[in-house]
CSV table of C-alpha atoms in Angstrom, one decimal:
chain,number,residue,atom,x,y,z
A,12,MET,CA,-11.3,22.9,-85.8
A,13,ALA,CA,-10.5,19.5,-84.3
A,14,GLU,CA,-7.5,17.7,-85.7
A,15,PRO,CA,-8.6,14.6,-87.8
A,16,ALA,CA,-7.9,11.3,-86.2
A,17,GLY,CA,-5.9,10.2,-89.2
A,18,SER,CA,-3.5,13.2,-88.8
A,19,LYS,CA,-2.8,12.1,-85.2
A,20,ALA,CA,-2.0,8.6,-86.4
A,21,VAL,CA,0.4,10.0,-89.0
A,22,ALA,CA,2.0,12.2,-86.4
A,23,ARG,CA,2.6,9.3,-84.1
A,24,LEU,CA,4.1,7.3,-87.0
A,25,LEU,CA,6.5,10.1,-87.9
A,26,ALA,CA,7.6,10.4,-84.3
A,27,VAL,CA,8.6,6.8,-84.3
A,28,LEU,CA,10.4,7.1,-87.6
A,29,ARG,CA,12.5,10.0,-86.2
A,30,THR,CA,14.3,7.5,-84.0
A,31,LEU,CA,16.0,6.1,-87.2
A,32,SER,CA,17.9,9.4,-87.5
A,33,ALA,CA,20.1,8.2,-90.4
A,34,TYR,CA,17.0,7.8,-92.6
A,35,THR,CA,15.0,10.9,-91.5
A,36,ARG,CA,15.4,12.9,-94.7
A,37,GLY,CA,14.6,10.0,-96.9
A,38,VAL,CA,11.5,9.3,-94.9
A,39,LYS,CA,10.3,12.8,-95.5
A,40,ALA,CA,10.6,12.1,-99.2
A,41,LEU,CA,8.3,9.1,-98.9
A,42,VAL,CA,5.5,10.5,-96.6
A,43,GLY,CA,3.9,12.4,-99.5
A,44,SER,CA,2.6,9.0,-100.8
A,45,SER,CA,-0.5,7.6,-99.2
A,46,ALA,CA,0.5,4.1,-100.3
A,47,ALA,CA,3.9,4.5,-98.5
A,48,LEU,CA,2.0,5.8,-95.4
A,49,GLY,CA,-0.2,2.7,-95.5
A,50,ALA,CA,2.8,0.4,-95.6
A,51,LEU,CA,4.5,2.3,-92.8
A,52,PHE,CA,1.4,2.0,-90.7
A,53,LEU,CA,1.3,-1.8,-91.2
A,54,VAL,CA,5.0,-2.0,-90.2
A,55,LEU,CA,4.9,0.3,-87.2
A,56,ARG,CA,1.5,-0.1,-85.6
A,57,TYR,CA,2.8,-2.9,-83.4
A,58,TYR,CA,5.4,-0.5,-81.9
A,59,VAL,CA,2.9,2.3,-81.4
A,60,PHE,CA,0.0,0.4,-80.0
A,61,SER,CA,1.5,-2.8,-78.4
A,62,LYS,CA,2.0,-1.3,-74.9
A,63,ARG,CA,-1.6,-2.0,-73.9
A,64,GLY,CA,-2.1,-4.5,-71.1
A,65,VAL,CA,1.2,-3.7,-69.3
A,66,VAL,CA,1.4,0.0,-68.8
A,67,PRO,CA,-1.8,0.4,-66.6
A,68,TYR,CA,-0.1,-1.8,-64.0
A,69,ILE,CA,3.0,0.4,-63.8
A,70,ILE,CA,2.8,3.7,-61.9
A,71,ASN,CA,4.8,6.4,-63.7
A,72,GLU,CA,4.0,9.1,-61.1
A,73,PRO,CA,5.7,7.8,-57.9
A,74,GLY,CA,4.2,10.5,-55.8
A,75,ARG,CA,1.0,8.5,-55.8
A,76,ILE,CA,2.5,5.8,-53.6
A,77,GLY,CA,4.6,7.7,-51.1
A,78,ARG,CA,4.2,10.3,-48.4
A,79,ARG,CA,5.2,13.8,-49.3
A,80,VAL,CA,8.2,15.3,-47.6
A,81,THR,CA,8.1,19.1,-47.1
A,82,GLY,CA,10.6,21.1,-45.1
A,83,GLY,CA,11.9,17.8,-43.6
A,84,LYS,CA,8.5,16.8,-42.4
A,85,VAL,CA,6.6,13.7,-43.7
A,86,ALA,CA,2.9,14.3,-44.5
A,87,GLU,CA,0.3,12.1,-43.0
A,88,GLY,CA,-1.3,9.4,-45.1
A,89,GLY,CA,-4.6,11.2,-45.4
A,90,GLY,CA,-6.5,8.6,-43.5
A,91,ASP,CA,-4.8,5.7,-45.3
A,92,LYS,CA,-2.4,4.1,-42.7
A,93,GLU,CA,-1.0,1.8,-45.3
A,94,ARG,CA,-0.1,4.5,-47.8
A,95,GLY,CA,3.6,4.4,-48.4
A,96,VAL,CA,4.1,1.3,-46.2
A,97,TYR,CA,5.4,-2.0,-47.7
A,98,ASP,CA,7.0,-5.2,-46.4
A,99,VAL,CA,9.9,-5.0,-48.9
A,100,VAL,CA,11.2,-2.0,-50.9
A,101,ILE,CA,13.5,-2.8,-53.8
A,102,VAL,CA,15.6,0.1,-55.1
A,103,GLY,CA,16.5,-0.3,-58.8
A,104,GLY,CA,14.5,-2.2,-61.4
A,105,GLY,CA,17.4,-3.6,-63.3
A,106,THR,CA,18.5,-7.2,-64.0
A,107,ALA,CA,18.3,-8.2,-60.4
A,108,GLY,CA,15.4,-5.9,-59.3
A,109,CYS,CA,12.9,-7.2,-61.8
A,110,VAL,CA,13.6,-10.8,-60.7
A,111,LEU,CA,13.4,-10.0,-57.0
A,112,ALA,CA,10.1,-8.2,-57.4
A,113,SER,CA,8.6,-11.1,-59.3
A,114,ARG,CA,9.8,-13.8,-57.0
A,115,LEU,CA,9.1,-12.1,-53.7
A,116,SER,CA,5.6,-11.1,-54.7
A,117,GLU,CA,4.8,-14.8,-55.4
A,118,ASP,CA,3.9,-14.8,-51.7
A,119,PRO,CA,0.5,-12.9,-51.5
A,120,ASN,CA,1.2,-11.9,-47.9
A,121,VAL,CA,4.3,-9.9,-48.8
A,122,ARG,CA,3.7,-6.4,-50.0
A,123,VAL,CA,6.5,-5.5,-52.5
A,124,LEU,CA,7.4,-2.1,-54.0
A,125,LEU,CA,9.9,-1.8,-56.9
A,126,LEU,CA,11.3,1.7,-57.5
A,127,GLU,CA,13.0,2.5,-60.8
A,128,ALA,CA,14.5,5.8,-61.9
A,129,GLY,CA,13.8,5.2,-65.6
A,130,LYS,CA,10.6,4.0,-67.3
A,131,SER,CA,9.4,0.7,-68.8
A,132,SER,CA,11.4,-0.4,-71.8
A,133,ARG,CA,8.1,-1.4,-73.3
A,134,LEU,CA,7.4,2.3,-73.7
A,135,THR,CA,10.6,2.9,-75.7
A,136,ARG,CA,10.4,2.8,-79.5
A,137,PHE,CA,11.9,-0.3,-81.0
A,138,SER,CA,13.2,-1.5,-77.6
A,139,GLN,CA,12.6,-5.1,-78.6
A,140,VAL,CA,14.2,-5.0,-82.0
A,141,PRO,CA,17.6,-6.6,-81.6
A,142,SER,CA,19.5,-4.7,-84.3
A,143,LEU,CA,18.4,-1.4,-83.0
A,144,TYR,CA,20.0,-1.8,-79.5
A,145,HIS,CA,22.3,1.1,-80.2
A,146,GLN,CA,19.3,3.5,-80.1
A,147,PHE,CA,19.5,3.3,-76.3
A,148,PHE,CA,23.1,4.6,-76.1
A,149,HIS,CA,23.5,8.3,-75.3
A,150,SER,CA,19.7,8.5,-74.9
A,151,ARG,CA,17.4,9.4,-72.0
A,152,HIS,CA,17.4,5.7,-71.2
A,153,ASP,CA,21.1,5.7,-70.5
A,154,TYR,CA,22.9,7.4,-67.6
A,155,ASN,CA,25.7,8.4,-70.1
A,156,LEU,CA,28.5,7.8,-67.6
A,157,TYR,CA,32.1,8.3,-68.3
A,158,THR,CA,35.1,7.0,-66.3
A,159,VAL,CA,37.8,9.2,-64.8
A,160,PRO,CA,40.8,9.6,-67.2
A,161,GLN,CA,42.3,6.1,-67.7
A,162,LYS,CA,46.1,6.0,-67.2
A,163,HIS,CA,46.6,3.1,-69.7
A,164,ALA,CA,44.2,4.6,-72.3
A,165,VAL,CA,46.1,7.8,-73.1
A,166,SER,CA,44.2,9.5,-70.2
A,167,LYS,CA,40.9,9.1,-72.1
A,168,LYS,CA,37.5,9.2,-70.3
A,169,LYS,CA,35.8,6.1,-71.5
A,170,TYR,CA,32.0,5.9,-72.2
A,171,TRP,CA,30.3,3.6,-69.7
A,172,PRO,CA,26.6,2.9,-70.7
A,173,ARG,CA,24.2,2.3,-67.8
A,174,GLY,CA,20.6,1.5,-68.3
A,175,LYS,CA,18.0,3.9,-66.9
A,176,VAL,CA,15.0,1.7,-67.7
A,177,LEU,CA,13.2,-1.3,-66.3
A,178,GLY,CA,15.5,-4.2,-67.1
A,179,GLY,CA,18.5,-2.0,-66.5
A,180,CYS,CA,21.6,-2.7,-68.6
A,181,ASP,CA,19.9,-5.9,-69.6
A,182,ALA,CA,17.7,-3.8,-71.8
A,183,LEU,CA,20.5,-2.1,-73.7
A,184,CYS,CA,23.6,-4.4,-73.5
A,185,ILE,CA,24.7,-5.8,-76.8
A,186,SER,CA,26.0,-9.0,-75.2
A,187,MET,CA,22.4,-10.1,-74.4
A,188,LEU,CA,21.9,-10.3,-78.1
A,189,CYS,CA,25.1,-11.9,-79.3
A,190,SER,CA,25.8,-14.5,-76.5
A,191,PHE,CA,24.1,-16.4,-73.7
A,192,HIS,CA,27.0,-17.9,-72.0
A,193,HIS,CA,27.4,-19.4,-68.5
A,194,GLY,CA,31.1,-19.2,-68.5
A,195,ALA,CA,33.7,-21.9,-67.8
A,196,PRO,CA,32.6,-24.4,-65.1
A,197,SER,CA,36.2,-24.4,-63.8
A,198,ASP,CA,35.9,-20.7,-62.9
A,199,TYR,CA,33.0,-21.4,-60.6
A,200,ASP,CA,34.7,-24.3,-58.9
A,201,GLU,CA,37.8,-22.1,-58.4
A,202,TRP,CA,35.6,-19.6,-56.6
A,203,ALA,CA,34.3,-22.3,-54.3
A,204,ARG,CA,37.9,-23.5,-53.6
A,205,LEU,CA,39.1,-20.0,-52.8
A,206,GLN,CA,36.4,-19.8,-50.0
A,207,GLY,CA,38.6,-22.1,-48.0
A,208,GLY,CA,35.9,-24.2,-46.4
A,209,GLN,CA,33.8,-21.2,-45.2
A,210,GLU,CA,30.1,-21.6,-44.6
A,211,ASP,CA,28.2,-22.2,-47.9
A,212,ALA,CA,31.4,-22.2,-49.9
A,213,GLU,CA,30.1,-25.0,-52.0
A,214,GLY,CA,27.3,-22.8,-53.2
A,215,TRP,CA,29.8,-21.1,-55.5
A,216,SER,CA,30.5,-24.3,-57.4
A,217,TYR,CA,29.3,-24.8,-61.0
A,218,GLU,CA,27.1,-27.8,-59.9
A,219,GLN,CA,25.2,-25.6,-57.5
A,220,PHE,CA,25.0,-22.6,-59.8
A,221,ASN,CA,23.8,-24.7,-62.7
A,222,ARG,CA,20.6,-25.6,-60.8
A,223,TYR,CA,19.6,-21.9,-61.1
A,224,PHE,CA,20.7,-21.6,-64.7
A,225,LEU,CA,18.3,-24.5,-65.5
A,226,LYS,CA,15.6,-22.9,-63.4
A,227,PHE,CA,15.5,-19.5,-65.1
A,228,GLU,CA,15.8,-20.6,-68.8
A,229,ARG,CA,13.4,-21.9,-71.3
A,230,PHE,CA,15.6,-23.3,-74.0
A,231,HIS,CA,14.1,-23.7,-77.5
A,232,PRO,CA,15.7,-26.6,-79.5
A,233,SER,CA,16.6,-26.0,-83.1
A,234,ARG,CA,16.5,-28.4,-86.0
A,235,GLU,CA,19.6,-26.7,-87.4
A,236,TYR,CA,21.5,-27.6,-84.2
A,237,PRO,CA,20.4,-31.2,-83.4
A,238,HIS,CA,23.5,-32.1,-81.4
A,239,VAL,CA,22.5,-30.0,-78.3
A,240,ASP,CA,21.6,-32.2,-75.4
A,241,VAL,CA,18.3,-30.7,-74.3
A,242,SER,CA,18.3,-32.8,-71.1
A,243,LEU,CA,21.1,-30.5,-69.9
A,244,ARG,CA,19.1,-27.3,-70.5
A,245,GLY,CA,16.2,-25.7,-68.7
A,246,SER,CA,12.7,-26.0,-70.3
A,247,ALA,CA,10.3,-24.3,-68.0
A,248,GLY,CA,11.9,-21.0,-66.9
A,249,PRO,CA,10.7,-17.5,-67.7
A,250,VAL,CA,13.8,-16.4,-69.8
A,251,GLN,CA,13.6,-17.6,-73.4
A,252,VAL,CA,16.9,-18.6,-75.1
A,253,GLY,CA,17.7,-20.4,-78.3
A,254,TYR,CA,19.3,-20.2,-81.7
A,255,PHE,CA,17.0,-17.4,-82.9
A,256,GLY,CA,17.8,-14.3,-84.8
A,257,ASN,CA,19.3,-13.8,-88.2
A,258,THR,CA,22.4,-15.8,-89.2
A,259,SER,CA,24.9,-13.8,-91.2
A,260,PRO,CA,26.8,-15.5,-94.0
A,261,LEU,CA,29.9,-14.3,-92.1
A,262,THR,CA,28.8,-16.5,-89.1
A,263,ARG,CA,29.0,-19.6,-91.3
A,264,LYS,CA,32.3,-18.6,-92.8
A,265,PHE,CA,33.8,-17.9,-89.4
A,266,LEU,CA,32.8,-21.4,-88.2
A,267,ASP,CA,34.2,-23.0,-91.3
A,268,ALA,CA,37.4,-21.1,-90.7
A,269,CYS,CA,37.5,-22.6,-87.1
A,270,ASP,CA,37.1,-26.0,-88.6
A,271,ASN,CA,39.9,-25.5,-91.0
A,272,ALA,CA,42.1,-24.3,-88.1
A,273,GLY,CA,41.5,-27.6,-86.3
A,274,VAL,CA,39.1,-26.2,-83.6
A,275,THR,CA,36.5,-28.8,-82.6
A,276,ARG,CA,32.8,-27.8,-82.8
A,277,ASN,CA,31.2,-27.6,-79.4
A,278,PRO,CA,27.4,-28.1,-79.8
A,279,ASP,CA,26.6,-26.2,-76.6
A,280,PHE,CA,28.9,-24.0,-74.4
A,281,ASN,CA,26.4,-24.0,-71.5
A,282,THR,CA,26.9,-27.4,-70.0
A,283,PRO,CA,29.2,-29.0,-67.4
A,284,LYS,CA,31.3,-30.2,-70.4
A,285,GLY,CA,33.0,-26.8,-70.7
A,286,THR,CA,33.4,-24.0,-73.2
A,287,LEU,CA,36.3,-25.0,-75.4
A,288,GLY,CA,35.5,-25.2,-79.2
A,289,SER,CA,33.5,-23.2,-81.7
A,290,SER,CA,29.8,-22.7,-82.0
A,291,LYS,CA,27.0,-20.4,-83.1
A,292,SER,CA,25.9,-18.3,-80.1
A,293,VAL,CA,22.7,-18.9,-78.1
A,294,THR,CA,20.9,-15.6,-77.7
A,295,PHE,CA,18.3,-13.8,-75.5
A,296,ILE,CA,16.0,-13.5,-78.5
A,297,ASP,CA,12.6,-15.2,-78.5
A,298,SER,CA,10.9,-17.1,-81.3
A,299,ARG,CA,9.3,-13.9,-82.6
A,300,GLY,CA,12.7,-12.2,-83.0
A,301,ARG,CA,12.2,-10.0,-80.0
A,302,ARG,CA,14.9,-9.1,-77.5
A,303,VAL,CA,14.3,-10.8,-74.1
A,304,THR,CA,15.0,-8.8,-70.9
A,305,THR,CA,14.3,-9.4,-67.2
A,306,GLU,CA,11.5,-6.9,-67.5
A,307,SER,CA,9.8,-8.8,-70.3
A,308,SER,CA,10.5,-12.2,-68.6
A,309,TYR,CA,9.7,-11.5,-65.0
A,310,LEU,CA,7.4,-8.5,-65.0
A,311,THR,CA,4.7,-10.0,-67.2
A,312,PRO,CA,1.1,-8.6,-67.2
A,313,GLU,CA,0.1,-11.5,-64.9
A,314,VAL,CA,2.9,-10.6,-62.4
A,315,LEU,CA,2.2,-6.9,-62.6
A,316,ALA,CA,-1.5,-7.6,-61.9
A,317,ARG,CA,-0.7,-9.0,-58.5
A,318,ALA,CA,-2.4,-7.0,-55.7
A,319,ASN,CA,0.7,-7.1,-53.5
A,320,LEU,CA,3.1,-5.8,-56.1
A,321,THR,CA,3.7,-2.1,-57.0
A,322,VAL,CA,6.1,-1.0,-59.7
A,323,ALA,CA,6.8,2.7,-59.7
A,324,THR,CA,9.0,4.3,-62.4
A,325,ARG,CA,10.6,7.7,-62.7
A,326,ALA,CA,11.5,7.5,-59.0
A,327,THR,CA,15.1,8.5,-58.2
A,328,VAL,CA,16.1,7.2,-54.8
A,329,THR,CA,18.3,9.7,-52.9
A,330,ARG,CA,18.9,7.9,-49.6
A,331,ILE,CA,18.0,4.9,-47.4
A,332,LEU,CA,16.3,5.7,-44.1
A,333,PHE,CA,17.7,4.2,-40.9
A,334,GLU,CA,16.6,3.9,-37.3
A,335,TYR,CA,18.6,2.5,-34.4
A,336,VAL,CA,17.3,-0.6,-32.6
A,337,GLN,CA,18.6,-2.2,-29.5
A,338,LYS,CA,20.4,-5.4,-30.0
A,339,GLY,CA,22.0,-6.7,-26.8
A,340,GLU,CA,24.0,-3.9,-25.2
A,341,GLU,CA,24.3,-1.7,-28.3
A,342,LYS,CA,22.1,0.1,-30.7
A,343,LEU,CA,22.5,-0.9,-34.4
A,344,PRO,CA,21.2,0.8,-37.5
A,345,LYS,CA,18.3,-0.8,-39.4
A,346,ALA,CA,17.0,0.2,-42.8
A,347,VAL,CA,13.3,1.1,-42.5
A,348,GLY,CA,12.5,2.9,-45.7
A,349,VAL,CA,13.8,5.1,-48.6
A,350,ARG,CA,13.5,8.7,-49.7
A,351,TYR,CA,13.1,9.5,-53.5
A,352,MET,CA,12.2,12.2,-55.9
A,353,ASN,CA,9.9,12.4,-58.9
A,354,LEU,CA,10.6,14.1,-62.2
A,355,GLN,CA,9.4,17.5,-60.7
A,356,GLY,CA,11.9,17.3,-57.8
A,357,GLU,CA,9.2,16.6,-55.2
A,358,VAL,CA,10.4,14.4,-52.4
A,359,PHE,CA,8.6,11.4,-51.0
A,360,GLU,CA,9.2,8.6,-48.5
A,361,VAL,CA,8.1,5.0,-48.2
A,362,ALA,CA,8.6,2.7,-45.3
A,363,ALA,CA,9.7,-1.0,-45.3
A,364,ARG,CA,8.5,-3.2,-42.5
A,365,LYS,CA,10.9,-6.0,-43.2
A,366,GLU,CA,13.6,-5.1,-45.7
A,367,VAL,CA,15.2,-2.6,-48.1
A,368,ILE,CA,17.0,-4.2,-51.0
A,369,VAL,CA,19.4,-2.0,-53.0
A,370,SER,CA,19.9,-3.5,-56.5
A,371,ALA,CA,20.8,-0.3,-58.3
A,372,GLY,CA,23.8,-1.6,-60.2
A,373,ALA,CA,27.5,-1.5,-59.7
A,374,ILE,CA,27.7,2.3,-59.8
A,375,HIS,CA,24.5,3.5,-58.2
A,376,THR,CA,24.3,1.0,-55.4
A,377,PRO,CA,27.4,2.3,-53.7
A,378,GLN,CA,26.4,5.9,-54.5
A,379,ILE,CA,23.1,5.4,-52.7
A,380,LEU,CA,24.8,3.7,-49.8
A,381,MET,CA,27.3,6.5,-49.4
A,382,LEU,CA,24.6,9.2,-49.7
A,383,SER,CA,22.8,7.3,-46.9
A,384,GLY,CA,25.9,7.3,-44.6
A,385,VAL,CA,27.2,3.8,-45.4
A,386,GLY,CA,30.8,3.8,-46.6
A,387,PRO,CA,34.3,5.0,-45.9
A,388,VAL,CA,34.2,7.5,-43.1
A,389,GLU,CA,36.8,9.8,-44.6
A,390,HIS,CA,35.0,10.1,-47.9
A,391,LEU,CA,31.6,10.7,-46.1
A,392,ALA,CA,33.2,13.5,-44.0
A,393,GLU,CA,34.4,15.2,-47.2
A,394,HIS,CA,30.7,15.7,-48.1
A,395,ASN,CA,29.4,16.3,-44.6
A,396,ILE,CA,27.3,13.1,-44.7
A,397,PRO,CA,26.5,11.7,-41.2
A,398,VAL,CA,28.1,8.3,-40.7
A,399,VAL,CA,25.7,5.4,-40.2
A,400,ALA,CA,28.3,2.6,-40.8
A,401,ASP,CA,32.0,2.9,-41.6
A,402,LEU,CA,32.5,0.4,-44.4
A,403,PRO,CA,35.7,1.2,-46.3
A,404,GLY,CA,34.9,-1.3,-49.1
A,405,VAL,CA,31.8,0.6,-50.3
A,406,GLY,CA,32.7,2.4,-53.6
A,407,SER,CA,36.0,0.6,-54.0
A,408,HIS,CA,37.4,-2.4,-55.8
A,409,LEU,CA,35.2,-2.0,-58.9
A,410,MET,CA,36.3,-4.3,-61.8
A,411,ASP,CA,34.9,-4.4,-65.3
A,412,HIS,CA,35.4,-6.6,-68.3
A,413,PRO,CA,36.2,-4.3,-71.2
A,414,VAL,CA,36.0,-5.5,-74.8
A,415,ILE,CA,38.7,-4.8,-77.3
A,416,ASP,CA,37.6,-4.9,-81.0
A,417,TYR,CA,39.8,-6.3,-83.7
A,418,HIS,CA,39.0,-5.7,-87.3
A,419,PHE,CA,40.1,-8.1,-90.1
A,420,MET,CA,39.7,-7.9,-93.8
A,421,ASP,CA,37.4,-10.5,-95.3
A,422,LYS,CA,38.0,-11.7,-98.8
A,423,SER,CA,34.3,-12.2,-99.5
A,424,ARG,CA,33.7,-8.6,-98.6
A,425,ILE,CA,30.4,-9.5,-96.8
A,426,ARG,CA,29.3,-6.7,-94.6
A,427,GLN,CA,28.5,-7.8,-91.0
A,428,SER,CA,25.1,-6.2,-90.6
A,429,ARG,CA,24.0,-5.8,-94.2
A,430,LEU,CA,21.7,-3.1,-93.0
A,431,PRO,CA,21.0,-0.3,-95.5
A,432,SER,CA,23.7,2.4,-95.0
A,433,ASP,CA,24.5,5.7,-96.4
A,434,ASN,CA,27.4,8.1,-96.2
A,435,PRO,CA,26.6,10.1,-93.1
A,436,HIS,CA,27.8,13.3,-94.9
A,437,HIS,CA,25.2,12.9,-97.7
A,438,HIS,CA,21.4,12.8,-97.7
A,439,PRO,CA,20.1,9.2,-97.1
A,440,SER,CA,19.0,7.7,-100.4
A,441,VAL,CA,15.3,6.9,-101.1
A,442,ARG,CA,16.4,3.4,-102.1
A,443,ASN,CA,17.9,2.7,-98.7
A,444,VAL,CA,14.9,4.1,-96.9
A,445,LEU,CA,12.7,1.8,-99.0
A,446,ARG,CA,14.9,-1.1,-98.1
A,447,MET,CA,14.7,-0.2,-94.4
A,448,VAL,CA,10.9,-0.1,-94.7
A,449,ALA,CA,10.9,-3.5,-96.4
A,450,LEU,CA,13.1,-4.9,-93.6
A,451,LEU,CA,10.8,-3.5,-90.9
A,452,LEU,CA,7.8,-5.1,-92.7
A,453,GLN,CA,9.6,-8.4,-92.9
A,454,TYR,CA,10.5,-8.2,-89.2
A,455,GLN,CA,7.0,-7.2,-88.2
A,456,LEU,CA,5.2,-10.0,-90.1
A,457,THR,CA,7.7,-12.8,-89.5
A,458,GLY,CA,10.0,-11.9,-86.7
A,459,LYS,CA,12.9,-12.7,-89.0
A,460,GLY,CA,15.5,-11.0,-91.2
A,461,ILE,CA,18.4,-8.7,-90.5
A,462,LEU,CA,16.6,-6.8,-87.8
A,463,SER,CA,16.2,-9.9,-85.7
A,464,SER,CA,19.8,-9.9,-84.7
A,465,ASN,CA,22.5,-7.5,-83.8
A,466,VAL,CA,25.5,-6.5,-86.0
A,467,SER,CA,27.8,-9.2,-84.8
A,468,THR,CA,28.5,-12.6,-86.4
A,469,ARG,CA,27.1,-14.3,-83.3
A,470,ALA,CA,29.6,-17.1,-83.3
A,471,GLN,CA,32.3,-17.9,-80.8
A,472,CYS,CA,35.6,-19.7,-80.7
A,473,MET,CA,37.3,-20.6,-77.4
A,474,ALA,CA,40.7,-22.3,-77.4
A,475,LYS,CA,43.6,-22.7,-75.1
A,476,VAL,CA,46.7,-20.8,-76.2
């Protein structure tokens, strides 16, 4: 007997609800009610059915666009000479890769391929709900990396989240939700000064950088923050920023405390005037309360529909392909393609007529380069990798910006997130599950409420000490 269509819909809804693991048992107590199921359907149908219009343009079986490699031999194109041949191949669909794919494919004469090891963030449940960003951590959309034991952290191996999804770390990083911040203009100017008059050194100055900040952003003015000078902000870019998202009572209390401490209010951190002062944070959240990523901003349905752009997910690049070309009196290596695997471990190759761009992030870019023979010769020899170019700097000098949390008692006893919570050692209460459903309904219908922001206060104070 065929399964009723309604049962399939309920099964899909329950699969979505399981991502809210803290509430699973309580949800089971609710699903016996047809009224509850109806409410849940209204809340969740957007997340279950909203992927139409984008997914058909993304290839999730990368074997369809490359040439099969078997026993070291590359298969023919089956009569299609253009199969697996592109002008530009971009490795890694993270923060940079999505932008590059969009911008380079603006020229209809340039055939662009973007390869990403993960899948579209649009296919992940609740990927655009700001307060549920933590669902990505330790998931299949995260590489789940850990550092080597850290000498100054009691030899602990520290968790290092890395996005395995279109949009990369942009799609799971908490800072994208709590702060959109250029940084101090003086830092950029210092970079330019340190170049010591080298060619294009002035390109590092804040004045030059700010041209591109204005170009990529679409700032939404707010009546609550009328002192922002909109003439200093971008208005036509693809990345939506503004004072959207839920404002916690703790945010207002924090800013009041800054006032009492004598810290001047700064209406906008992102101008040449600098960053000193206190202010509510501008966020990468749009007017409908959705998280904004480089995938959602730059790989829109209109961009993905371009005939000269191919986006292939679930493709793990294993090496860059080189050939030697004569330049003057010597032969030099030139990148001419990449080799990658699909989920089944089958190997394929694609060729690049003009350029291979590796934008796989701070960890995987040097890894791919070294697997391809580009890196410190001693390290490559340890792994029997033929040397293409001896570059000692590859895989070295990595610096990160760790965050240290400080916790303070608040006299008002206001909880930061105000999300329903239960003791993890007890069954989640039906009351909290019902409240979570109500919050989901509010968010779905209005784009507002607690779910439209992360768990932070989303305010900042910067002062010289």
